[in-house]
């Protein structure tokens, strides 16, 4: 479809000019002009009928279980784990309420992404490709690719550090980086055995993280009263700039841009007849329940990590840790300078200090958890990249070609740092990568709110006024917090060249964000913002979208 088609006004489209929708009983996917909608998974999971439990059925919930847990892995990647342990060591239990709030916000935003995929049969990248003009959609694709590559680098770093810890330093960091290339290709063979088996494997990796970090939690036995107080009372007594920056970092680590694209695509793996509004409502309900359960599990795992470091290492100095590791004859005691500065930890030092204070088993179990986090998020990142490339560019590469490209881009700088620098520089890259991903958040959150607010796209399932207001406020808050995080990071660089470069890039960046925001505000109902020939912002003139408007009344007995 050409750009002119994207820009055509919906009200100018007569009924006769619209393509004929063709629905077949043997396929739930609509066919428009004899061209079926593309879907990533060849396999569709059937949804069982359960007439005895009309309102809620565990059989149906089980059939819908999978996409939410794959999505939740982004809340457990090495970047999140590092943010958790730093939160505990810097602020104790005081920022647990921030983690809870960020997870709830993430759930509400993921709900929008899932509904988009269920109602339209198109994931977010496909929708952007069809609805935005050429230049904005290419820019969006580039921004999302940057976010995916940044996330991939964090996963490489986490896996390499885990392998180094597990091998007691026998596998060097650069060796661990190279190993991540091989194991990623190996894990991609798993989807040859069926979608449910693949989802079960992801469930296994989440279980590994729950058991390993849960062991650390039990071993440390944190103060439950302080934990509950920090979780449900939004306060931060005696907190300063370090704690504020850490709170901002938590939000940036939890809510990741490419996860919106991932979740909107994963829900397409269920066999849903989108011509039947009852089935669509049911799918939205069960996907939301499943996502809630999945993010609750991920939240508990994050709490385990925060609580372990809050109980054991909050208020500790480098000198205390240095002497403790020295007394235990730890070969990594030199990681901690013999001074009275507050302890600063990362995922590597975190394992070391656990080993010094609680024994070698704590170190190795920690490393197993980090390895599971790195490997699971690597695989979901690969699928995100596949969806984004296919959706934005209509370019269908094999997963292996896709992995080779993105992993090569991610590994090159990581490998160079691992070879020529030390672990401090390698883990220090996480701060930069968190900033990189924070910058990309508007390019996922604004489009998903835009499309889910349009009745011409979502029909009866478009956001109501409450969701429009709440969604707009949430996105404004999240993006503002992340912009603060970026400003703090750039300010700490301390070089005029960085300031000038950041200022130049900021102009282009803010202009693009303003363009997307303008379109979003019009979609939210502020029609007075339309000016000149806005083409209805290119958002409703796409007749090939399979939507639920002007359709016959749903038939509850319609075949799937």
XYZ file of C-alpha atoms in Angstrom:
560
model
C 0.000 0.000 0.000
C 1.342 3.432 -0.932
C 1.632 6.416 1.343
C -1.325 8.029 -0.383
C -3.505 5.189 0.806
C -2.372 5.719 4.361
C -3.313 9.355 4.119
C -6.735 8.883 2.633
C -9.542 10.176 4.823
C -11.804 7.505 6.259
C -14.910 9.585 5.737
C -14.100 9.815 2.032
C -14.162 6.066 1.716
C -17.505 4.930 0.425
C -18.903 1.573 1.317
C -18.492 0.456 -2.275
C -14.794 1.311 -2.301
C -14.010 -0.845 0.707
C -12.525 -4.244 0.002
C -14.799 -7.157 0.572
C -14.128 -9.061 3.762
C -14.043 -12.798 3.275
C -14.421 -15.026 6.313
C -13.948 -18.755 6.113
C -15.109 -21.257 8.694
C -11.925 -23.264 8.561
C -9.674 -20.334 9.345
C -10.146 -17.721 12.049
C -7.962 -15.275 10.175
C -9.819 -12.821 7.919
C -8.961 -12.620 4.269
C -9.027 -9.283 2.487
C -8.693 -9.210 -1.277
C -7.666 -12.875 -1.019
C -4.576 -11.922 1.029
C -4.579 -13.439 4.540
C -3.262 -11.507 7.455
C 0.275 -12.584 8.271
C 0.849 -14.290 11.583
C 4.130 -15.295 13.131
C 3.283 -18.681 14.559
C 2.232 -21.401 12.165
C 0.538 -23.134 15.071
C -2.658 -21.794 16.631
C -3.640 -22.898 20.116
C -7.344 -23.878 20.122
C -9.582 -22.525 22.865
C -11.806 -25.232 24.403
C -15.520 -24.781 24.863
C -16.725 -24.862 28.464
C -20.472 -24.348 28.616
C -20.688 -25.357 32.299
C -18.576 -22.377 33.399
C -19.765 -19.434 31.351
C -18.148 -16.626 33.358
C -14.792 -18.186 34.209
C -13.139 -21.429 33.167
C -9.763 -22.737 34.289
C -9.598 -24.787 31.084
C -9.861 -21.624 29.020
C -7.405 -19.771 31.236
C -4.906 -22.578 30.718
C -5.398 -22.351 26.939
C -4.698 -18.616 27.058
C -1.700 -19.040 29.382
C 1.651 -18.445 27.694
C 1.947 -15.016 26.035
C 1.779 -13.164 29.360
C 4.573 -15.224 30.884
C 6.771 -14.707 27.829
C 6.060 -10.983 28.119
C 6.879 -11.015 31.849
C 10.430 -12.197 31.159
C 11.304 -8.628 30.147
C 10.581 -7.714 33.787
C 13.231 -10.235 34.871
C 16.126 -9.545 32.513
C 19.642 -8.852 33.874
C 19.037 -5.098 33.688
C 16.061 -5.426 36.031
C 17.953 -7.710 38.407
C 20.798 -5.203 38.628
C 18.320 -2.375 39.248
C 16.766 -4.466 42.049
C 19.998 -5.212 43.868
C 21.174 -1.609 43.583
C 17.826 -0.418 44.916
C 18.219 -2.674 47.959
C 21.813 -1.700 48.658
C 21.241 2.056 48.148
C 17.798 2.568 49.721
C 17.027 -0.597 51.661
C 13.329 -1.478 51.568
C 12.262 2.130 51.014
C 11.725 1.877 47.246
C 9.692 -1.333 47.104
C 6.544 0.737 46.614
C 8.132 2.225 43.473
C 8.726 -1.293 42.145
C 5.099 -2.204 42.910
C 3.764 0.945 41.233
C 5.977 0.434 38.159
C 4.775 -3.154 37.810
C 1.114 -2.107 38.030
C 1.674 0.634 35.452
C 3.428 -1.911 33.246
C 0.446 -4.270 33.538
C -2.014 -1.563 32.487
C 0.112 -0.621 29.482
C 0.575 -4.276 28.500
C -3.211 -4.616 28.587
C -3.451 -2.033 25.801
C -0.880 -3.875 23.680
C -2.633 -7.230 24.123
C -6.053 -5.773 23.275
C -4.662 -4.255 20.087
C -3.424 -7.640 18.895
C -6.587 -9.501 19.893
C -9.105 -7.069 18.392
C -7.378 -6.199 15.116
C -5.326 -9.304 14.435
C -2.360 -7.010 13.851
C 0.490 -6.459 16.257
C 1.833 -3.004 17.052
C 4.591 -2.991 14.406
C 2.150 -4.034 11.681
C -0.272 -1.347 12.796
C 2.446 1.326 12.722
C 3.461 0.186 9.233
C -0.084 0.478 7.924
C -1.102 3.654 9.711
C 1.900 6.011 9.762
C 3.415 7.716 6.718
C 6.727 6.415 5.377
C 9.220 8.684 7.164
C 7.703 8.358 10.667
C 7.370 4.597 10.413
C 10.996 4.173 9.331
C 12.079 6.394 12.207
C 9.928 4.341 14.581
C 11.480 1.124 13.303
C 14.995 2.453 13.878
C 14.162 3.580 17.420
C 12.637 0.226 18.331
C 15.596 -1.634 16.837
C 17.922 0.449 19.020
C 15.912 -0.555 22.073
C 16.071 -4.246 21.122
C 19.822 -4.116 20.509
C 20.340 -2.318 23.824
C 18.317 -4.980 25.621
C 20.246 -7.701 23.785
C 23.537 -6.229 24.995
C 22.333 -6.347 28.599
C 21.369 -9.981 28.176
C 24.787 -10.796 26.705
C 26.487 -9.062 29.623
C 24.349 -10.887 32.172
C 24.924 -14.301 30.622
C 28.687 -13.728 30.290
C 28.969 -12.665 33.943
C 26.917 -15.690 35.063
C 29.180 -18.075 33.153
C 32.264 -16.397 34.612
C 30.918 -16.775 38.157
C 29.815 -20.388 37.637
C 33.210 -21.369 36.289
C 35.070 -19.563 39.100
C 36.754 -17.358 36.489
C 37.826 -20.217 34.199
C 35.559 -18.893 31.440
C 36.711 -15.311 30.836
C 34.155 -12.615 30.228
C 34.940 -12.464 26.518
C 34.513 -16.240 26.357
C 31.100 -15.966 27.975
C 30.132 -13.334 25.417
C 31.024 -15.701 22.574
C 29.185 -18.622 24.175
C 25.968 -16.613 24.158
C 26.031 -16.729 20.352
C 26.035 -20.518 20.294
C 23.468 -21.141 23.015
C 20.997 -18.673 21.505
C 20.959 -20.593 18.228
C 20.578 -23.822 20.172
C 17.534 -22.573 22.070
C 15.880 -21.393 18.865
C 15.522 -25.028 17.828
C 13.003 -25.452 20.637
C 10.148 -23.866 18.724
C 10.400 -26.712 16.224
C 8.756 -28.898 18.858
C 5.588 -26.839 19.130
C 4.428 -23.617 20.682
C 3.224 -25.114 23.962
C 6.559 -26.823 24.558
C 8.337 -23.544 23.876
C 6.090 -21.747 26.371
C 6.707 -24.549 28.872
C 10.460 -24.041 28.522
C 10.078 -20.342 29.289
C 7.991 -21.337 32.287
C 10.838 -23.589 33.392
C 13.339 -20.711 33.200
C 11.024 -18.482 35.254
C 10.763 -21.316 37.799
C 14.570 -21.514 37.946
C 14.737 -17.793 38.716
C 12.041 -18.112 41.374
C 13.862 -21.010 43.061
C 17.363 -19.504 42.918
C 16.462 -15.999 44.055
C 13.932 -17.494 46.466
C 16.765 -19.514 48.033
C 18.755 -16.321 48.539
C 15.673 -14.738 50.137
C 15.207 -17.622 52.578
C 18.938 -17.781 53.326
C 19.074 -14.084 54.218
C 15.670 -14.004 56.026
C 14.879 -10.294 55.595
C 12.781 -8.342 58.076
C 9.183 -8.943 56.917
C 7.800 -5.913 58.715
C 10.224 -3.554 57.007
C 9.546 -5.277 53.691
C 5.773 -4.789 53.922
C 6.226 -1.218 55.145
C 8.467 -0.379 52.201
C 6.051 -2.023 49.767
C 2.780 -0.400 50.812
C 3.801 2.945 52.346
C 4.996 5.406 49.672
C 7.721 7.166 51.576
C 11.478 7.439 51.498
C 12.745 8.841 54.758
C 16.165 10.540 54.660
C 16.455 9.893 50.917
C 18.666 12.050 48.732
C 19.782 12.215 45.117
C 21.147 8.625 44.964
C 17.829 7.192 46.145
C 15.854 9.426 43.767
C 17.984 8.346 40.823
C 17.546 4.739 41.851
C 13.754 5.144 41.978
C 13.799 6.591 38.472
C 16.043 3.722 37.363
C 13.500 1.179 38.647
C 10.753 2.604 36.436
C 13.090 2.713 33.441
C 14.193 -0.879 33.938
C 10.708 -2.319 34.428
C 8.812 -0.714 31.527
C 10.580 -1.646 28.295
C 9.555 -0.383 24.835
C 10.019 -3.535 22.776
C 7.823 -5.476 25.199
C 4.749 -3.656 23.864
C 5.522 -4.903 20.367
C 6.212 -8.403 21.684
C 2.995 -8.803 23.686
C 0.739 -7.472 20.924
C 2.152 -10.183 18.637
C 2.206 -13.110 21.056
C -1.561 -12.948 21.624
C -2.062 -13.811 17.952
C -1.016 -17.373 18.734
C -4.495 -18.208 20.089
C -7.329 -19.370 17.838
C -9.850 -16.558 18.226
C -12.695 -15.766 15.857
C -12.469 -11.991 15.758
C -15.795 -11.762 13.934
C -17.410 -12.839 17.189
C -17.406 -10.047 19.740
C -18.101 -12.464 22.577
C -14.927 -14.405 21.800
C -12.909 -11.201 21.565
C -14.207 -10.009 24.959
C -13.418 -13.402 26.418
C -9.893 -13.367 24.984
C -9.252 -9.876 26.357
C -10.453 -11.003 29.796
C -8.346 -14.150 29.976
C -5.228 -12.503 28.552
C -5.508 -9.793 31.208
C -5.907 -12.365 33.987
C -2.925 -14.318 32.689
C -0.801 -11.171 32.404
C -1.738 -10.224 35.970
C -0.620 -13.617 37.279
C 2.597 -13.528 35.231
C 3.577 -10.039 36.392
C 2.709 -10.948 39.980
C 5.224 -13.809 39.751
C 7.852 -11.522 38.220
C 7.171 -8.936 40.928
C 7.774 -11.526 43.662
C 11.087 -12.520 42.072
C 12.145 -8.861 41.892
C 11.139 -8.425 45.535
C 13.330 -11.403 46.477
C 16.377 -9.667 44.977
C 15.625 -6.249 46.493
C 14.994 -7.732 49.936
C 18.200 -9.811 49.949
C 20.408 -6.802 49.280
C 18.357 -4.453 51.451
C 18.671 -6.729 54.468
C 22.316 -7.676 54.015
C 24.097 -4.783 52.366
C 22.128 -1.554 52.927
C 24.421 0.834 54.796
C 27.499 -1.327 54.293
C 30.801 0.285 53.289
C 33.433 -0.949 50.867
C 35.788 -1.529 53.797
C 33.379 -3.865 55.602
C 32.884 -5.959 52.483
C 36.608 -5.906 51.695
C 37.574 -7.379 55.071
C 34.745 -9.916 55.003
C 35.841 -11.187 51.570
C 39.495 -11.110 52.676
C 38.696 -13.218 55.747
C 36.889 -15.732 53.530
C 39.899 -15.841 51.175
C 37.800 -14.674 48.262
C 39.892 -14.080 45.123
C 37.630 -11.128 44.246
C 38.212 -9.136 47.450
C 40.186 -6.581 45.424
C 36.934 -5.557 43.713
C 36.128 -3.501 46.803
C 38.450 -0.612 47.716
C 39.517 -0.403 51.337
C 37.670 2.829 52.124
C 34.524 3.951 53.923
C 32.532 4.880 50.832
C 29.065 3.302 50.559
C 29.038 -0.099 48.881
C 28.165 -0.028 45.180
C 27.191 -3.363 43.636
C 26.234 -4.743 40.238
C 25.230 -8.229 39.091
C 28.863 -9.413 39.240
C 29.746 -7.866 42.590
C 26.344 -8.956 43.881
C 27.287 -12.587 43.421
C 30.696 -12.007 45.002
C 29.341 -10.347 48.153
C 26.713 -13.071 48.553
C 29.512 -15.628 48.390
C 31.595 -13.726 50.951
C 28.762 -13.316 53.480
C 26.694 -16.474 52.934
C 29.064 -19.013 51.423
C 29.911 -20.379 47.987
C 26.448 -21.968 47.424
C 24.856 -18.510 47.549
C 27.257 -17.300 44.850
C 26.670 -20.225 42.490
C 22.902 -20.246 42.972
C 22.884 -16.511 42.256
C 24.830 -17.133 39.038
C 22.349 -19.816 37.925
C 19.502 -17.315 38.402
C 21.341 -14.644 36.398
C 22.040 -17.172 33.625
C 18.342 -18.123 33.457
C 17.421 -14.419 33.318
C 19.907 -13.743 30.530
C 18.957 -16.735 28.407
C 15.191 -16.323 28.687
C 15.292 -12.602 27.883
C 17.642 -13.283 24.971
C 15.067 -15.537 23.374
C 12.127 -13.166 23.881
C 14.292 -10.336 22.537
C 14.864 -12.411 19.409
C 11.134 -12.825 18.896
C 10.600 -9.095 19.473
C 13.124 -8.331 16.756
C 11.420 -10.741 14.384
C 8.002 -9.174 14.918
C 9.362 -5.647 14.539
C 11.269 -6.398 11.337
C 8.360 -8.240 9.739
C 5.830 -5.643 10.852
C 7.638 -2.444 9.917
C 9.477 -3.629 6.798
C 7.367 -6.591 5.707
C 10.731 -8.337 5.542
C 10.511 -11.985 6.485
C 13.905 -13.245 7.587
C 14.479 -16.553 9.245
C 14.958 -16.347 12.998
C 18.538 -17.513 12.564
C 19.370 -14.702 10.148
C 17.663 -12.244 12.481
C 19.600 -13.526 15.505
C 22.873 -13.411 13.606
C 22.330 -9.759 12.653
C 21.174 -8.376 16.002
C 23.460 -10.551 18.076
C 26.452 -9.472 15.943
C 25.570 -5.814 16.504
C 25.101 -6.398 20.224
C 28.183 -8.538 20.708
C 30.734 -6.375 18.877
C 30.952 -3.504 21.426
C 30.345 -5.888 24.332
C 33.152 -8.179 23.207
C 35.584 -5.283 22.767
C 34.874 -4.029 26.284
C 35.189 -7.563 27.696
C 38.579 -8.068 25.996
C 40.227 -4.698 26.586
C 38.534 -3.543 29.804
C 37.527 -5.142 33.083
C 34.242 -6.263 34.608
C 33.659 -2.763 36.040
C 33.438 -1.308 32.539
C 31.337 -4.225 31.300
C 28.697 -3.884 34.001
C 28.960 -0.090 33.751
C 27.552 -0.368 30.236
C 24.187 -1.208 31.812
C 23.684 2.417 32.876
C 24.128 3.614 29.307
C 21.881 0.842 27.972
C 19.135 1.727 30.457
C 19.294 5.321 29.244
C 19.141 4.134 25.632
C 15.992 2.115 26.298
C 14.423 4.895 28.337
C 14.738 7.182 25.332
C 12.777 4.722 23.182
C 9.766 4.398 25.506
C 7.617 7.092 23.807
C 7.932 5.210 20.506
C 6.029 2.264 21.922
C 3.706 3.829 24.481
C 2.356 6.695 22.360
C 1.434 4.542 19.310
C -0.267 1.860 21.418
C -2.432 4.470 23.166
C -3.169 6.128 19.825
C -4.389 3.004 18.067
C -6.356 1.550 20.983
C -8.225 4.860 21.310
C -9.474 4.889 17.711
C -12.996 3.475 17.183
C -12.172 3.054 13.488
C -9.485 0.553 14.511
C -10.868 -0.980 17.701
C -14.618 -0.534 17.089
C -16.523 -1.349 20.313
C -13.241 -2.160 22.050
C -11.717 1.311 21.748
C -10.556 2.939 24.976
C -13.268 4.718 26.914
C -12.807 8.189 28.304
C -11.440 6.782 31.576
C -8.769 4.703 29.864
C -7.888 7.589 27.537
C -7.285 9.926 30.470
C -5.559 7.316 32.643
C -3.447 6.040 29.750
C -2.386 9.544 28.792
C -1.436 10.405 32.371
C 0.476 7.148 32.858
C 2.445 7.602 29.651
C 3.190 11.237 30.515
C 4.438 10.232 33.969
C 6.551 7.326 32.707
C 8.117 9.333 29.887
C 8.804 12.305 32.199
C 10.497 10.059 34.750
C 12.666 8.515 32.076
C 13.586 11.888 30.627
C 14.767 12.912 34.089
C 16.845 9.732 34.193
C 18.435 10.648 30.849
C 19.177 14.227 31.972
C 20.842 12.980 35.159
C 22.981 10.537 33.189
C 24.074 13.108 30.591
C 24.793 15.699 33.302
C 27.131 13.258 35.017
C 29.266 12.862 31.874
C 30.942 16.190 32.624
C 32.201 17.100 29.159
C 31.064 20.010 26.987
C 31.165 17.881 23.811
C 28.619 15.481 25.313
C 26.378 18.383 26.255
C 26.484 19.845 22.748
C 25.841 16.469 21.135
C 22.987 15.750 23.502
C 21.434 19.167 22.786
C 21.527 18.629 19.010
C 20.031 15.142 19.243
C 17.415 16.346 21.691
C 15.956 18.776 19.160
C 15.306 16.037 16.584
C 14.142 13.627 19.259
C 11.668 16.042 20.839
C 10.285 17.052 17.446
C 9.504 13.426 16.618
C 7.952 12.813 20.030
C 5.860 15.981 19.583
C 4.656 14.705 16.183
C 3.541 11.371 17.685
C 1.962 13.145 20.648
C 0.022 15.456 18.339
C -1.445 12.497 16.500
C -2.205 10.749 19.774
C -4.058 13.781 21.150
C -6.230 13.934 18.049
C -6.949 10.211 18.425
C -7.900 10.861 22.052
C -10.591 13.246 20.861
C -8.925 16.675 20.745
C -10.074 17.313 17.189
C -9.396 21.064 17.454
C -5.690 20.215 17.120
C -6.243 19.165 13.520
C -4.960 21.855 11.224
C -4.756 22.168 7.483
C -4.886 18.959 5.498
C -4.018 16.513 8.280
C -5.376 13.522 6.350
C -7.057 12.574 9.578
C -3.479 11.930 10.659
C -3.291 8.787 8.548
C -4.937 6.849 11.325
C -8.303 5.832 9.950
C -7.906 5.591 6.230
C -6.704 2.029 6.026
C -9.602 -0.032 4.658
C -7.850 -3.379 4.747
C -7.850 -3.431 8.558
C -10.050 -6.199 9.865
C -12.231 -4.412 12.386
C -15.456 -5.210 14.114
C -17.593 -2.308 12.997
C -20.664 -2.734 10.777
C -20.645 -6.473 11.359
C -23.607 -8.695 11.985
C -24.611 -9.380 15.557
C -22.271 -11.944 17.026
C -23.365 -15.558 16.950
C -22.275 -17.341 20.143
C -22.302 -20.651 18.325
C -20.124 -19.520 15.454
C -17.285 -21.897 14.629
C -13.802 -21.052 15.661
